Tab-separated table of C-alpha atoms and ligand atoms in Angstrom:
chain	number	residue	atom	x	y	z
A	1	MET	CA	0.000	0.000	0.000
A	2	GLU	CA	1.169	3.521	-0.820
A	3	ASN	CA	2.837	5.246	2.132
A	4	LYS	CA	0.709	8.248	3.108
A	5	LYS	CA	2.526	9.202	6.324
A	6	LEU	CA	3.864	12.723	5.934
A	7	ILE	CA	6.297	15.025	7.739
A	8	LEU	CA	6.031	18.735	6.961
A	9	VAL	CA	9.221	20.810	6.968
A	10	GLY	CA	8.504	24.467	7.836
A	11	GLY	CA	5.772	25.685	10.187
A	12	GLY	CA	4.659	29.095	8.853
A	13	GLY	CA	1.648	30.342	6.903
A	14	HIS	CA	2.302	28.245	3.801
A	15	CYS	CA	2.335	25.174	6.064
A	16	LYS	CA	-1.315	25.835	6.967
A	17	SER	CA	-2.323	25.795	3.302
A	18	VAL	CA	-0.387	22.586	2.663
A	19	ILE	CA	-1.975	20.891	5.699
A	20	ASP	CA	-5.396	21.503	4.212
A	21	VAL	CA	-4.294	20.135	0.841
A	22	ALA	CA	-2.475	17.114	2.277
A	23	GLU	CA	-5.467	16.145	4.428
A	24	SER	CA	-7.731	16.374	1.384
A	25	ALA	CA	-5.354	14.073	-0.512
A	26	GLY	CA	-5.510	11.413	2.227
A	27	PHE	CA	-2.080	11.939	3.818
A	28	GLN	CA	-1.624	11.225	7.521
A	29	ILE	CA	0.399	14.120	8.888
A	30	GLN	CA	2.801	12.907	11.578
A	31	GLY	CA	4.087	16.323	12.594
A	32	ILE	CA	6.087	19.372	11.569
A	33	LEU	CA	9.807	20.169	11.747
A	34	ASP	CA	10.804	23.797	12.234
A	35	VAL	CA	13.402	25.960	14.030
A	36	PRO	CA	14.273	25.073	17.662
A	37	GLU	CA	12.352	27.985	19.210
A	38	ASN	CA	9.078	26.742	17.671
A	39	VAL	CA	9.321	23.128	18.859
A	40	GLY	CA	6.259	22.274	20.976
A	41	ASN	CA	4.020	24.839	19.231
A	42	LYS	CA	1.114	23.770	17.059
A	43	VAL	CA	0.128	24.650	13.497
A	44	LEU	CA	-3.615	23.983	13.143
A	45	ASP	CA	-4.091	20.465	14.616
A	46	TYR	CA	-0.440	19.377	14.300
A	47	SER	CA	2.560	19.723	16.617
A	48	ILE	CA	6.034	20.940	15.776
A	49	ILE	CA	7.805	17.768	16.856
A	50	GLY	CA	11.409	18.669	16.133
A	51	THR	CA	13.888	20.579	14.002
A	52	ASP	CA	15.224	20.055	10.472
A	53	ASP	CA	18.198	18.267	12.012
A	54	GLN	CA	15.842	15.417	12.942
A	55	ILE	CA	14.922	14.658	9.315
A	56	PRO	CA	17.032	11.424	9.433
A	57	ASP	CA	14.860	10.099	12.297
A	58	PHE	CA	11.838	9.881	9.986
A	59	VAL	CA	13.263	8.726	6.631
A	60	ASN	CA	12.276	5.060	7.098
A	61	ASP	CA	8.700	5.729	8.092
A	62	ALA	CA	7.301	8.805	6.330
A	63	LEU	CA	7.448	10.947	3.232
A	64	PHE	CA	8.406	14.635	3.392
A	65	ILE	CA	7.118	17.849	1.924
A	66	VAL	CA	8.766	21.264	2.278
A	67	THR	CA	6.205	23.738	3.604
A	68	VAL	CA	8.099	27.028	3.619
A	69	GLY	CA	6.836	29.520	1.036
A	70	HIS	CA	8.770	31.402	-1.656
A	71	ILE	CA	8.327	34.869	-3.116
A	72	LYS	CA	11.674	36.546	-3.757
A	73	ASP	CA	14.054	33.695	-3.061
A	74	ALA	CA	13.710	29.925	-3.378
A	75	ALA	CA	17.001	29.286	-1.525
A	76	LEU	CA	15.484	28.028	1.741
A	77	ARG	CA	13.121	25.664	-0.071
A	78	ILE	CA	16.039	24.285	-2.111
A	79	LYS	CA	18.218	23.871	0.986
A	80	LEU	CA	15.487	21.917	2.793
A	81	HIS	CA	14.814	19.689	-0.231
A	82	LYS	CA	18.538	18.895	-0.399
A	83	LYS	CA	18.643	18.151	3.320
A	84	ILE	CA	15.804	15.635	2.945
A	85	VAL	CA	17.362	13.934	-0.092
A	86	ASP	CA	20.842	13.851	1.495
A	87	ALA	CA	19.341	12.138	4.557
A	88	GLY	CA	17.851	9.428	2.325
A	89	GLY	CA	14.309	10.779	2.630
A	90	THR	CA	11.581	10.543	0.002
A	91	LEU	CA	9.646	13.600	-1.123
A	92	ALA	CA	5.897	13.364	-1.533
A	93	THR	CA	3.960	14.759	-4.495
A	94	ILE	CA	0.636	16.136	-3.294
A	95	VAL	CA	-2.429	16.962	-5.366
A	96	ALA	CA	-5.425	18.561	-3.644
A	97	SER	CA	-8.720	16.709	-3.891
A	98	THR	CA	-10.226	19.675	-5.752
A	99	ALA	CA	-7.355	20.196	-8.229
A	100	HIS	CA	-7.506	18.836	-11.762
A	101	VAL	CA	-4.305	17.269	-13.053
A	102	SER	CA	-4.462	15.805	-16.545
A	103	LYS	CA	-3.451	12.175	-16.810
A	104	TYR	CA	-1.106	13.434	-19.566
A	105	ALA	CA	0.760	15.810	-17.225
A	106	GLN	CA	3.950	15.007	-15.290
A	107	ILE	CA	4.532	16.320	-11.801
A	108	GLY	CA	7.902	15.933	-10.135
A	109	GLU	CA	8.634	15.002	-6.541
A	110	GLY	CA	8.248	17.571	-3.778
A	111	SER	CA	5.548	19.523	-5.650
A	112	VAL	CA	2.167	20.538	-4.258
A	113	ILE	CA	-0.838	21.235	-6.479
A	114	MET	CA	-3.210	23.248	-4.330
A	115	HIS	CA	-6.984	23.514	-4.255
A	116	GLN	CA	-8.794	24.328	-7.509
A	117	ALA	CA	-5.591	24.485	-9.558
A	118	VAL	CA	-5.679	23.042	-13.091
A	119	VAL	CA	-2.681	21.332	-14.711
A	120	ASN	CA	-3.530	20.534	-18.300
A	121	ALA	CA	-2.361	17.935	-20.820
A	122	ASP	CA	1.352	17.510	-21.584
A	123	VAL	CA	2.416	19.934	-18.870
A	124	ILE	CA	5.707	19.173	-17.136
A	125	ILE	CA	6.227	20.412	-13.604
A	126	VAL	CA	9.756	19.408	-12.829
A	127	ARG	CA	10.284	19.246	-9.055
A	128	GLY	CA	9.720	21.049	-5.757
A	129	CYS	CA	7.089	23.430	-7.160
A	130	ILE	CA	4.098	25.133	-5.589
A	131	ILE	CA	1.131	25.410	-7.957
A	132	ASN	CA	-1.078	27.559	-5.797
A	133	ILE	CA	-4.844	27.881	-5.394
A	134	PHE	CA	-6.726	28.584	-8.658
A	135	ALA	CA	-3.548	28.642	-10.770
A	136	ASN	CA	-4.001	27.364	-14.323
A	137	ILE	CA	-1.116	25.715	-16.182
A	138	GLU	CA	-2.145	25.241	-19.790
A	139	HIS	CA	-1.212	22.531	-22.262
A	140	ASP	CA	2.472	21.893	-23.070
A	141	ALA	CA	3.778	24.377	-20.511
A	142	ARG	CA	6.971	23.546	-18.625
A	143	ILE	CA	7.532	24.721	-15.057
A	144	GLY	CA	11.156	24.312	-13.907
A	145	ASP	CA	12.536	23.241	-10.535
A	146	TYR	CA	11.404	25.037	-7.361
A	147	CYS	CA	9.000	27.502	-8.970
A	148	HIS	CA	6.014	29.035	-7.222
A	149	ILE	CA	3.075	29.735	-9.518
A	150	SER	CA	0.956	31.834	-7.231
A	151	THR	CA	-2.762	32.091	-6.546
A	152	GLY	CA	-4.953	32.568	-9.608
A	153	ALA	CA	-2.024	32.846	-12.033
A	154	MET	CA	-2.419	31.825	-15.677
A	155	VAL	CA	0.485	30.168	-17.504
A	156	ASN	CA	-0.767	29.678	-21.046
A	157	GLY	CA	0.022	27.002	-23.602
A	158	ASN	CA	3.647	26.203	-24.515
A	159	CYS	CA	5.085	28.647	-21.963
A	160	LYS	CA	8.358	27.862	-20.205
A	161	VAL	CA	9.043	29.080	-16.679
A	162	GLY	CA	12.707	28.832	-15.658
A	163	ASN	CA	13.881	27.249	-12.404
A	164	GLU	CA	13.283	29.045	-9.096
A	165	THR	CA	10.903	31.614	-10.554
A	166	PHE	CA	8.061	33.190	-8.582
A	167	PHE	CA	5.033	34.025	-10.743
A	168	GLY	CA	2.714	36.381	-8.810
A	169	SER	CA	-0.992	36.215	-8.036
A	170	GLN	CA	-3.298	36.662	-11.012
A	171	SER	CA	-0.418	37.251	-13.408
A	172	VAL	CA	-0.772	36.031	-16.971
A	173	MET	CA	1.762	34.712	-19.500
A	174	VAL	CA	0.558	34.772	-23.095
A	175	ASN	CA	1.120	31.628	-25.176
A	176	GLY	CA	4.616	30.386	-25.888
A	177	ILE	CA	6.479	32.884	-23.686
A	178	GLU	CA	9.673	32.010	-21.796
A	179	ILE	CA	10.826	33.351	-18.453
A	180	THR	CA	14.461	32.779	-17.575
A	181	ALA	CA	15.508	31.207	-14.272
A	182	GLY	CA	15.319	33.053	-10.959
A	183	CYS	CA	12.780	35.732	-11.901
A	184	VAL	CA	10.130	37.375	-9.720
A	185	ILE	CA	6.962	38.381	-11.552
A	186	GLY	CA	4.844	40.807	-9.503
A	187	ALA	CA	1.173	40.190	-8.781
A	188	GLY	CA	-1.237	41.127	-11.564
A	189	SER	CA	1.395	41.344	-14.325
A	190	LEU	CA	0.853	40.569	-18.008
A	191	VAL	CA	3.949	38.909	-19.472
A	192	ARG	CA	3.785	39.367	-23.264
A	193	LYS	CA	7.476	39.110	-24.162
A	194	ASN	CA	10.203	36.676	-23.144
A	195	ALA	CA	11.878	37.604	-19.872
A	196	THR	CA	15.491	36.880	-20.813
A	197	GLN	CA	17.226	38.740	-17.973
A	198	LYS	CA	17.017	37.437	-14.401
A	199	GLY	CA	15.108	40.085	-12.467
A	200	ILE	CA	11.922	41.470	-10.916
A	201	TYR	CA	9.232	42.238	-13.503
A	202	SER	CA	5.808	43.785	-13.008
A	203	GLY	CA	3.028	45.730	-14.694
A	204	ASN	CA	0.913	45.460	-17.848
A	205	PRO	CA	2.831	44.872	-20.016
A	206	ALA	CA	5.376	43.469	-17.569
A	207	THR	CA	8.755	45.195	-17.723
A	208	LEU	CA	12.051	44.613	-15.958
A	209	LYS	CA	12.110	46.708	-12.757
A	210	ILE	CA	15.204	45.359	-11.023
A	211	LYS	CA	18.007	43.172	-12.387
A	212	LEU	CA	19.011	40.292	-10.134
A	213	GLN	CA	22.458	38.668	-10.035
B	301	LIG	C1	7.016	42.201	-7.200
B	301	LIG	C2	7.084	42.307	-5.693
B	301	LIG	C3	7.707	41.026	-5.129
B	301	LIG	C4	7.985	43.490	-5.413
B	301	LIG	O1	8.043	43.694	-4.054
B	301	LIG	P1	9.063	44.816	-3.468
B	301	LIG	O2	10.443	44.485	-3.904
B	301	LIG	O3	8.793	44.905	-2.007
B	301	LIG	O4	8.750	46.100	-4.256
B	301	LIG	P2	7.811	47.309	-3.873
B	301	LIG	O5	6.511	46.832	-3.332
B	301	LIG	O6	8.627	48.259	-3.039
B	301	LIG	O7	7.539	47.954	-5.303
B	301	LIG	C5	8.491	48.724	-5.992
B	301	LIG	C6	7.836	49.305	-7.220
B	301	LIG	O8	7.647	48.254	-8.179
B	301	LIG	C7	6.363	48.398	-8.814
B	301	LIG	N1	5.586	47.194	-8.508
B	301	LIG	C8	5.812	46.277	-7.552
B	301	LIG	N2	4.933	45.278	-7.644
B	301	LIG	C9	4.127	45.574	-8.658
B	301	LIG	C10	3.040	44.906	-9.246
B	301	LIG	N3	2.626	43.716	-8.784
B	301	LIG	N4	2.426	45.463	-10.303
B	301	LIG	C11	2.844	46.655	-10.791
B	301	LIG	N5	3.899	47.330	-10.278
B	301	LIG	C12	4.528	46.800	-9.223
B	301	LIG	C13	5.740	49.622	-8.286
B	301	LIG	O9	6.071	50.626	-9.217
B	301	LIG	C14	6.458	49.904	-6.984
B	301	LIG	O10	6.515	51.281	-6.824
B	301	LIG	P3	5.684	52.037	-5.627
B	301	LIG	O11	6.453	51.714	-4.381
B	301	LIG	O12	5.759	53.451	-6.040
B	301	LIG	O13	4.328	51.468	-5.611
B	301	LIG	C15	5.698	42.501	-5.030
B	301	LIG	O14	5.170	43.786	-5.341
B	301	LIG	C16	4.680	41.468	-5.498
B	301	LIG	O15	3.978	41.607	-6.504
B	301	LIG	N6	4.629	40.376	-4.722
B	301	LIG	C17	3.839	39.220	-5.068
B	301	LIG	C18	2.563	39.145	-4.238
B	301	LIG	C19	1.883	37.843	-4.494
B	301	LIG	O16	1.582	37.463	-5.618
B	301	LIG	N7	1.667	37.100	-3.412
B	301	LIG	C20	1.060	35.808	-3.472
B	301	LIG	C21	1.684	34.879	-2.506
B	301	LIG	S1	0.859	33.312	-2.558
Protein backbone atom coordinates (compact mmCIF):
# COMPACT_ATOMS: atom_id res chain seq x y z
CA MET A 1 0.00 0.00 0.00
CA GLU A 2 1.17 3.52 -0.82
CA ASN A 3 2.84 5.25 2.13
CA LYS A 4 0.71 8.25 3.11
CA LYS A 5 2.53 9.20 6.32
CA LEU A 6 3.86 12.72 5.93
CA ILE A 7 6.30 15.02 7.74
CA LEU A 8 6.03 18.73 6.96
CA VAL A 9 9.22 20.81 6.97
CA GLY A 10 8.50 24.47 7.84
CA GLY A 11 5.77 25.68 10.19
CA GLY A 12 4.66 29.09 8.85
CA GLY A 13 1.65 30.34 6.90
CA HIS A 14 2.30 28.24 3.80
CA CYS A 15 2.33 25.17 6.06
CA LYS A 16 -1.31 25.84 6.97
CA SER A 17 -2.32 25.79 3.30
CA VAL A 18 -0.39 22.59 2.66
CA ILE A 19 -1.98 20.89 5.70
CA ASP A 20 -5.40 21.50 4.21
CA VAL A 21 -4.29 20.14 0.84
CA ALA A 22 -2.47 17.11 2.28
CA GLU A 23 -5.47 16.14 4.43
CA SER A 24 -7.73 16.37 1.38
CA ALA A 25 -5.35 14.07 -0.51
CA GLY A 26 -5.51 11.41 2.23
CA PHE A 27 -2.08 11.94 3.82
CA GLN A 28 -1.62 11.23 7.52
CA ILE A 29 0.40 14.12 8.89
CA GLN A 30 2.80 12.91 11.58
CA GLY A 31 4.09 16.32 12.59
CA ILE A 32 6.09 19.37 11.57
CA LEU A 33 9.81 20.17 11.75
CA ASP A 34 10.80 23.80 12.23
CA VAL A 35 13.40 25.96 14.03
CA PRO A 36 14.27 25.07 17.66
CA GLU A 37 12.35 27.98 19.21
CA ASN A 38 9.08 26.74 17.67
CA VAL A 39 9.32 23.13 18.86
CA GLY A 40 6.26 22.27 20.98
CA ASN A 41 4.02 24.84 19.23
CA LYS A 42 1.11 23.77 17.06
CA VAL A 43 0.13 24.65 13.50
CA LEU A 44 -3.61 23.98 13.14
CA ASP A 45 -4.09 20.46 14.62
CA TYR A 46 -0.44 19.38 14.30
CA SER A 47 2.56 19.72 16.62
CA ILE A 48 6.03 20.94 15.78
CA ILE A 49 7.81 17.77 16.86
CA GLY A 50 11.41 18.67 16.13
CA THR A 51 13.89 20.58 14.00
CA ASP A 52 15.22 20.06 10.47
CA ASP A 53 18.20 18.27 12.01
CA GLN A 54 15.84 15.42 12.94
CA ILE A 55 14.92 14.66 9.32
CA PRO A 56 17.03 11.42 9.43
CA ASP A 57 14.86 10.10 12.30
CA PHE A 58 11.84 9.88 9.99
CA VAL A 59 13.26 8.73 6.63
CA ASN A 60 12.28 5.06 7.10
CA ASP A 61 8.70 5.73 8.09
CA ALA A 62 7.30 8.81 6.33
CA LEU A 63 7.45 10.95 3.23
CA PHE A 64 8.41 14.63 3.39
CA ILE A 65 7.12 17.85 1.92
CA VAL A 66 8.77 21.26 2.28
CA THR A 67 6.21 23.74 3.60
CA VAL A 68 8.10 27.03 3.62
CA GLY A 69 6.84 29.52 1.04
CA HIS A 70 8.77 31.40 -1.66
CA ILE A 71 8.33 34.87 -3.12
CA LYS A 72 11.67 36.55 -3.76
CA ASP A 73 14.05 33.70 -3.06
CA ALA A 74 13.71 29.92 -3.38
CA ALA A 75 17.00 29.29 -1.53
CA LEU A 76 15.48 28.03 1.74
CA ARG A 77 13.12 25.66 -0.07
CA ILE A 78 16.04 24.28 -2.11
CA LYS A 79 18.22 23.87 0.99
CA LEU A 80 15.49 21.92 2.79
CA HIS A 81 14.81 19.69 -0.23
CA LYS A 82 18.54 18.90 -0.40
CA LYS A 83 18.64 18.15 3.32
CA ILE A 84 15.80 15.63 2.94
CA VAL A 85 17.36 13.93 -0.09
CA ASP A 86 20.84 13.85 1.49
CA ALA A 87 19.34 12.14 4.56
CA GLY A 88 17.85 9.43 2.32
CA GLY A 89 14.31 10.78 2.63
CA THR A 90 11.58 10.54 0.00
CA LEU A 91 9.65 13.60 -1.12
CA ALA A 92 5.90 13.36 -1.53
CA THR A 93 3.96 14.76 -4.49
CA ILE A 94 0.64 16.14 -3.29
CA VAL A 95 -2.43 16.96 -5.37
CA ALA A 96 -5.43 18.56 -3.64
CA SER A 97 -8.72 16.71 -3.89
CA THR A 98 -10.23 19.67 -5.75
CA ALA A 99 -7.36 20.20 -8.23
CA HIS A 100 -7.51 18.84 -11.76
CA VAL A 101 -4.30 17.27 -13.05
CA SER A 102 -4.46 15.80 -16.55
CA LYS A 103 -3.45 12.18 -16.81
CA TYR A 104 -1.11 13.43 -19.57
CA ALA A 105 0.76 15.81 -17.23
CA GLN A 106 3.95 15.01 -15.29
CA ILE A 107 4.53 16.32 -11.80
CA GLY A 108 7.90 15.93 -10.14
CA GLU A 109 8.63 15.00 -6.54
CA GLY A 110 8.25 17.57 -3.78
CA SER A 111 5.55 19.52 -5.65
CA VAL A 112 2.17 20.54 -4.26
CA ILE A 113 -0.84 21.23 -6.48
CA MET A 114 -3.21 23.25 -4.33
CA HIS A 115 -6.98 23.51 -4.25
CA GLN A 116 -8.79 24.33 -7.51
CA ALA A 117 -5.59 24.48 -9.56
CA VAL A 118 -5.68 23.04 -13.09
CA VAL A 119 -2.68 21.33 -14.71
CA ASN A 120 -3.53 20.53 -18.30
CA ALA A 121 -2.36 17.94 -20.82
CA ASP A 122 1.35 17.51 -21.58
CA VAL A 123 2.42 19.93 -18.87
CA ILE A 124 5.71 19.17 -17.14
CA ILE A 125 6.23 20.41 -13.60
CA VAL A 126 9.76 19.41 -12.83
CA ARG A 127 10.28 19.25 -9.05
CA GLY A 128 9.72 21.05 -5.76
CA CYS A 129 7.09 23.43 -7.16
CA ILE A 130 4.10 25.13 -5.59
CA ILE A 131 1.13 25.41 -7.96
CA ASN A 132 -1.08 27.56 -5.80
CA ILE A 133 -4.84 27.88 -5.39
CA PHE A 134 -6.73 28.58 -8.66
CA ALA A 135 -3.55 28.64 -10.77
CA ASN A 136 -4.00 27.36 -14.32
CA ILE A 137 -1.12 25.72 -16.18
CA GLU A 138 -2.15 25.24 -19.79
CA HIS A 139 -1.21 22.53 -22.26
CA ASP A 140 2.47 21.89 -23.07
CA ALA A 141 3.78 24.38 -20.51
CA ARG A 142 6.97 23.55 -18.63
CA ILE A 143 7.53 24.72 -15.06
CA GLY A 144 11.16 24.31 -13.91
CA ASP A 145 12.54 23.24 -10.54
CA TYR A 146 11.40 25.04 -7.36
CA CYS A 147 9.00 27.50 -8.97
CA HIS A 148 6.01 29.04 -7.22
CA ILE A 149 3.08 29.74 -9.52
CA SER A 150 0.96 31.83 -7.23
CA THR A 151 -2.76 32.09 -6.55
CA GLY A 152 -4.95 32.57 -9.61
CA ALA A 153 -2.02 32.85 -12.03
CA MET A 154 -2.42 31.82 -15.68
CA VAL A 155 0.49 30.17 -17.50
CA ASN A 156 -0.77 29.68 -21.05
CA GLY A 157 0.02 27.00 -23.60
CA ASN A 158 3.65 26.20 -24.51
CA CYS A 159 5.08 28.65 -21.96
CA LYS A 160 8.36 27.86 -20.21
CA VAL A 161 9.04 29.08 -16.68
CA GLY A 162 12.71 28.83 -15.66
CA ASN A 163 13.88 27.25 -12.40
CA GLU A 164 13.28 29.05 -9.10
CA THR A 165 10.90 31.61 -10.55
CA PHE A 166 8.06 33.19 -8.58
CA PHE A 167 5.03 34.02 -10.74
CA GLY A 168 2.71 36.38 -8.81
CA SER A 169 -0.99 36.22 -8.04
CA GLN A 170 -3.30 36.66 -11.01
CA SER A 171 -0.42 37.25 -13.41
CA VAL A 172 -0.77 36.03 -16.97
CA MET A 173 1.76 34.71 -19.50
CA VAL A 174 0.56 34.77 -23.10
CA ASN A 175 1.12 31.63 -25.18
CA GLY A 176 4.62 30.39 -25.89
CA ILE A 177 6.48 32.88 -23.69
CA GLU A 178 9.67 32.01 -21.80
CA ILE A 179 10.83 33.35 -18.45
CA THR A 180 14.46 32.78 -17.58
CA ALA A 181 15.51 31.21 -14.27
CA GLY A 182 15.32 33.05 -10.96
CA CYS A 183 12.78 35.73 -11.90
CA VAL A 184 10.13 37.38 -9.72
CA ILE A 185 6.96 38.38 -11.55
CA GLY A 186 4.84 40.81 -9.50
CA ALA A 187 1.17 40.19 -8.78
CA GLY A 188 -1.24 41.13 -11.56
CA SER A 189 1.40 41.34 -14.32
CA LEU A 190 0.85 40.57 -18.01
CA VAL A 191 3.95 38.91 -19.47
CA ARG A 192 3.78 39.37 -23.26
CA LYS A 193 7.48 39.11 -24.16
CA ASN A 194 10.20 36.68 -23.14
CA ALA A 195 11.88 37.60 -19.87
CA THR A 196 15.49 36.88 -20.81
CA GLN A 197 17.23 38.74 -17.97
CA LYS A 198 17.02 37.44 -14.40
CA GLY A 199 15.11 40.08 -12.47
CA ILE A 200 11.92 41.47 -10.92
CA TYR A 201 9.23 42.24 -13.50
CA SER A 202 5.81 43.79 -13.01
CA GLY A 203 3.03 45.73 -14.69
CA ASN A 204 0.91 45.46 -17.85
CA PRO A 205 2.83 44.87 -20.02
CA ALA A 206 5.38 43.47 -17.57
CA THR A 207 8.75 45.20 -17.72
CA LEU A 208 12.05 44.61 -15.96
CA LYS A 209 12.11 46.71 -12.76
CA ILE A 210 15.20 45.36 -11.02
CA LYS A 211 18.01 43.17 -12.39
CA LEU A 212 19.01 40.29 -10.13
CA GLN A 213 22.46 38.67 -10.03
C1 LIG B 1 7.02 42.20 -7.20
C2 LIG B 1 7.08 42.31 -5.69
C3 LIG B 1 7.71 41.03 -5.13
C4 LIG B 1 7.98 43.49 -5.41
O1 LIG B 1 8.04 43.69 -4.05
P1 LIG B 1 9.06 44.82 -3.47
O2 LIG B 1 10.44 44.48 -3.90
O3 LIG B 1 8.79 44.90 -2.01
O4 LIG B 1 8.75 46.10 -4.26
P2 LIG B 1 7.81 47.31 -3.87
O5 LIG B 1 6.51 46.83 -3.33
O6 LIG B 1 8.63 48.26 -3.04
O7 LIG B 1 7.54 47.95 -5.30
C5 LIG B 1 8.49 48.72 -5.99
C6 LIG B 1 7.84 49.31 -7.22
O8 LIG B 1 7.65 48.25 -8.18
C7 LIG B 1 6.36 48.40 -8.81
N1 LIG B 1 5.59 47.19 -8.51
C8 LIG B 1 5.81 46.28 -7.55
N2 LIG B 1 4.93 45.28 -7.64
C9 LIG B 1 4.13 45.57 -8.66
C10 LIG B 1 3.04 44.91 -9.25
N3 LIG B 1 2.63 43.72 -8.78
N4 LIG B 1 2.43 45.46 -10.30
C11 LIG B 1 2.84 46.66 -10.79
N5 LIG B 1 3.90 47.33 -10.28
C12 LIG B 1 4.53 46.80 -9.22
C13 LIG B 1 5.74 49.62 -8.29
O9 LIG B 1 6.07 50.63 -9.22
C14 LIG B 1 6.46 49.90 -6.98
O10 LIG B 1 6.51 51.28 -6.82
P3 LIG B 1 5.68 52.04 -5.63
O11 LIG B 1 6.45 51.71 -4.38
O12 LIG B 1 5.76 53.45 -6.04
O13 LIG B 1 4.33 51.47 -5.61
C15 LIG B 1 5.70 42.50 -5.03
O14 LIG B 1 5.17 43.79 -5.34
C16 LIG B 1 4.68 41.47 -5.50
O15 LIG B 1 3.98 41.61 -6.50
N6 LIG B 1 4.63 40.38 -4.72
C17 LIG B 1 3.84 39.22 -5.07
C18 LIG B 1 2.56 39.15 -4.24
C19 LIG B 1 1.88 37.84 -4.49
O16 LIG B 1 1.58 37.46 -5.62
N7 LIG B 1 1.67 37.10 -3.41
C20 LIG B 1 1.06 35.81 -3.47
C21 LIG B 1 1.68 34.88 -2.51
S1 LIG B 1 0.86 33.31 -2.56
